[in-house]
Amino acid sequence: MKVLGVSGSPIKDSNTDRALKAALEATGMDYEFVKLIDYTIAPCKACLGCVDTNVCVIKDDGIALAEKAKEADALIIAGFTPYSTLDSRTKAFIERLYPLRHRYGFMKGKPGGIIVTCAVPKESFKLPPACENGINAITYYMMEEGMEAVGSVRVLGNNPCVKCKYGDECDMSGIKMMFGPDATKASAGINKFEDQPEAVTAAKELGKKIAEYLKSKE
């Protein structure tokens, strides 16, 4: 059996990537890690040109990625949340899986996992629920395709302004928006997946749940 893991993060070796790899490794099964920034994939154009063939008419990497999802026994989708919603690459990937539903429901019954990285801390009540929005977007896709969403993982990421040279002085600094007018890049710090025990445990547990689900269906 094989598990497909798809990361929408464009950052090399990102928190999202590492959380996804932790989950994949915890399955103890063969797996493939896909990073969407390495592919060209447009969003669905709602033409219904895929209903007869179950293959998208857009000639890009979305066709091959959909085939990977079709052939996999399980799917873990990992994204992040710019502007408090699921990132465009991950959303485009999900949309391009639409051809797999017609008549046959190729994703139906497969276990799925969700990993979302966001910069908004859990205790923040002044900002939109970014992680929840991202998790819901992936969860609803799996629900609507008849998949079994076995779990989700929330990872605390980093506000991009932490790495920007104007992060301490910009009027639009996300650091100050999140942590107050006196916050700085230094006080905000850098969040790493490995330093978040709850997220690390959740990622490994997600992988184990995927494996348990697949084994229960043998």
XYZ file of C-alpha atoms in Angstrom, residues 7-193:
187
model
C 2.580 19.926 0.396
C 1.384 23.304 -0.824
C 4.190 25.203 0.887
C 6.556 26.949 -1.559
C 9.280 27.280 1.087
C 12.107 24.746 0.937
C 12.043 22.283 3.856
C 9.257 24.265 5.510
C 7.410 23.504 8.730
C 4.588 22.218 6.542
C 6.955 19.896 4.668
C 8.519 18.512 7.815
C 5.192 17.922 9.529
C 3.947 16.091 6.450
C 7.077 13.946 6.254
C 6.721 13.071 9.957
C 3.193 11.838 9.294
C 4.220 9.907 6.186
C 7.105 8.203 7.966
C 4.838 7.275 10.878
C 2.611 5.250 8.553
C 5.387 2.684 8.190
C 4.256 2.243 4.596
C 5.565 3.156 1.184
C 4.919 6.816 0.538
C 5.538 9.596 -1.935
C 6.124 13.227 -0.980
C 4.986 15.798 -3.534
C 5.800 19.517 -3.319
C 3.404 21.520 -5.466
C 5.836 24.381 -6.136
C 7.761 21.908 -8.308
C 4.755 21.478 -10.608
C 2.616 23.624 -12.879
C -1.016 23.269 -11.897
C -3.866 25.601 -12.779
C -7.187 25.694 -10.937
C -10.300 24.008 -12.311
C -12.094 26.082 -14.954
C -15.509 24.463 -14.324
C -15.962 23.313 -17.921
C -17.072 19.738 -17.095
C -14.786 18.495 -19.841
C -13.672 15.683 -17.542
C -17.015 13.930 -16.999
C -16.603 11.286 -19.712
C -12.899 10.541 -19.369
C -12.217 11.301 -15.685
C -9.211 13.269 -16.968
C -8.877 17.060 -16.901
C -8.696 18.904 -20.221
C -6.096 21.374 -18.894
C -2.736 20.172 -20.186
C -0.414 20.665 -17.247
C 0.946 18.694 -14.288
C -2.493 18.523 -12.686
C -3.274 15.454 -14.782
C -0.301 13.473 -13.460
C -0.930 14.633 -9.882
C -4.544 13.504 -10.065
C -3.344 10.125 -11.313
C -1.020 9.864 -8.311
C -3.965 10.531 -5.995
C -6.083 7.988 -7.849
C -3.435 5.282 -7.546
C -2.590 5.999 -3.893
C -4.336 4.127 -1.100
C -4.358 7.178 1.179
C -3.857 10.918 0.817
C -2.437 13.478 3.240
C -2.814 17.099 2.172
C -0.689 19.780 3.833
C -1.185 23.484 3.231
C -0.714 26.876 4.822
C -2.944 29.909 5.297
C -2.005 33.224 3.647
C -4.704 35.819 4.333
C -6.333 33.363 6.746
C -7.451 30.876 4.118
C -6.026 27.832 2.356
C -3.163 28.641 -0.010
C -3.785 28.754 -3.745
C -1.526 25.851 -4.747
C -3.179 23.429 -2.355
C -6.613 24.673 -3.392
C -5.752 24.260 -7.075
C -4.548 20.709 -6.418
C -7.810 19.868 -4.661
C -9.852 21.367 -7.498
C -7.928 19.331 -10.060
C -8.966 16.128 -8.302
C -12.539 16.858 -9.408
C -12.305 14.562 -12.481
C -11.893 11.579 -10.155
C -15.417 11.842 -8.735
C -17.550 11.331 -11.849
C -19.462 8.019 -11.983
C -16.779 5.973 -10.216
C -15.788 7.984 -7.152
C -12.119 7.029 -7.327
C -11.305 8.712 -3.992
C -14.324 7.340 -2.137
C -13.482 5.254 0.913
C -9.825 6.255 1.053
C -8.411 7.568 4.345
C -7.223 11.147 4.326
C -5.186 13.341 6.618
C -5.005 17.104 6.980
C -2.023 19.242 8.015
C -2.247 23.024 8.116
C 0.371 25.572 9.133
C -0.704 29.029 10.236
C 0.983 31.969 11.925
C -1.939 32.773 14.222
C -1.515 31.355 17.748
C -4.412 29.399 19.239
C -4.890 31.975 21.968
C -5.447 34.836 19.509
C -9.061 36.014 19.502
C -8.561 39.239 17.534
C -7.567 37.596 14.250
C -9.444 35.253 11.899
C -9.233 31.510 12.710
C -6.689 30.845 9.966
C -5.844 27.247 10.854
C -9.481 26.293 11.259
C -10.288 27.807 7.873
C -7.514 25.824 6.211
C -8.379 22.578 7.973
C -12.046 22.972 7.081
C -11.263 23.553 3.397
C -9.366 20.261 3.140
C -11.766 18.366 5.396
C -14.784 19.427 3.345
C -13.090 18.274 0.144
C -12.556 14.839 1.670
C -16.103 14.726 3.010
C -17.599 15.638 -0.358
C -15.547 12.948 -2.108
C -16.625 10.247 0.348
C -13.172 9.913 1.880
C -12.566 9.151 5.544
C -10.759 12.105 7.134
C -9.004 10.367 10.019
C -7.396 13.420 11.618
C -5.886 16.866 11.323
C -2.715 18.557 12.542
C -2.258 22.226 13.377
C 1.294 23.611 13.093
C 2.305 27.085 14.256
C 4.205 28.736 11.437
C 5.814 32.121 10.959
C 4.541 35.497 9.900
C 6.461 36.427 6.711
C 7.355 39.788 8.264
C 9.737 37.991 10.638
C 12.051 37.420 7.666
C 11.548 40.815 6.023
C 14.131 43.554 6.598
C 11.303 46.046 7.128
C 9.420 43.872 9.610
C 10.195 46.089 12.593
C 9.250 49.395 10.975
C 6.617 48.718 8.328
C 3.187 50.232 9.031
C 1.643 47.016 7.712
C 3.870 44.687 9.739
C 2.066 41.462 10.527
C 4.202 41.142 13.643
C 2.659 44.252 15.162
C -0.803 43.262 13.985
C -0.489 39.932 15.770
C 1.499 40.830 18.867
C 1.015 44.565 19.422
C 2.728 47.853 18.484
C 5.868 47.161 20.507
C 6.488 43.703 19.031
C 9.646 43.132 16.993
C 11.070 40.410 14.806
C 13.285 39.370 17.705
C 10.421 39.164 20.187
C 8.250 37.223 17.747
C 11.012 34.702 17.061
C 10.978 31.763 14.659
C 8.589 28.859 15.186
C 9.871 25.394 14.283
C 7.753 22.282 13.912
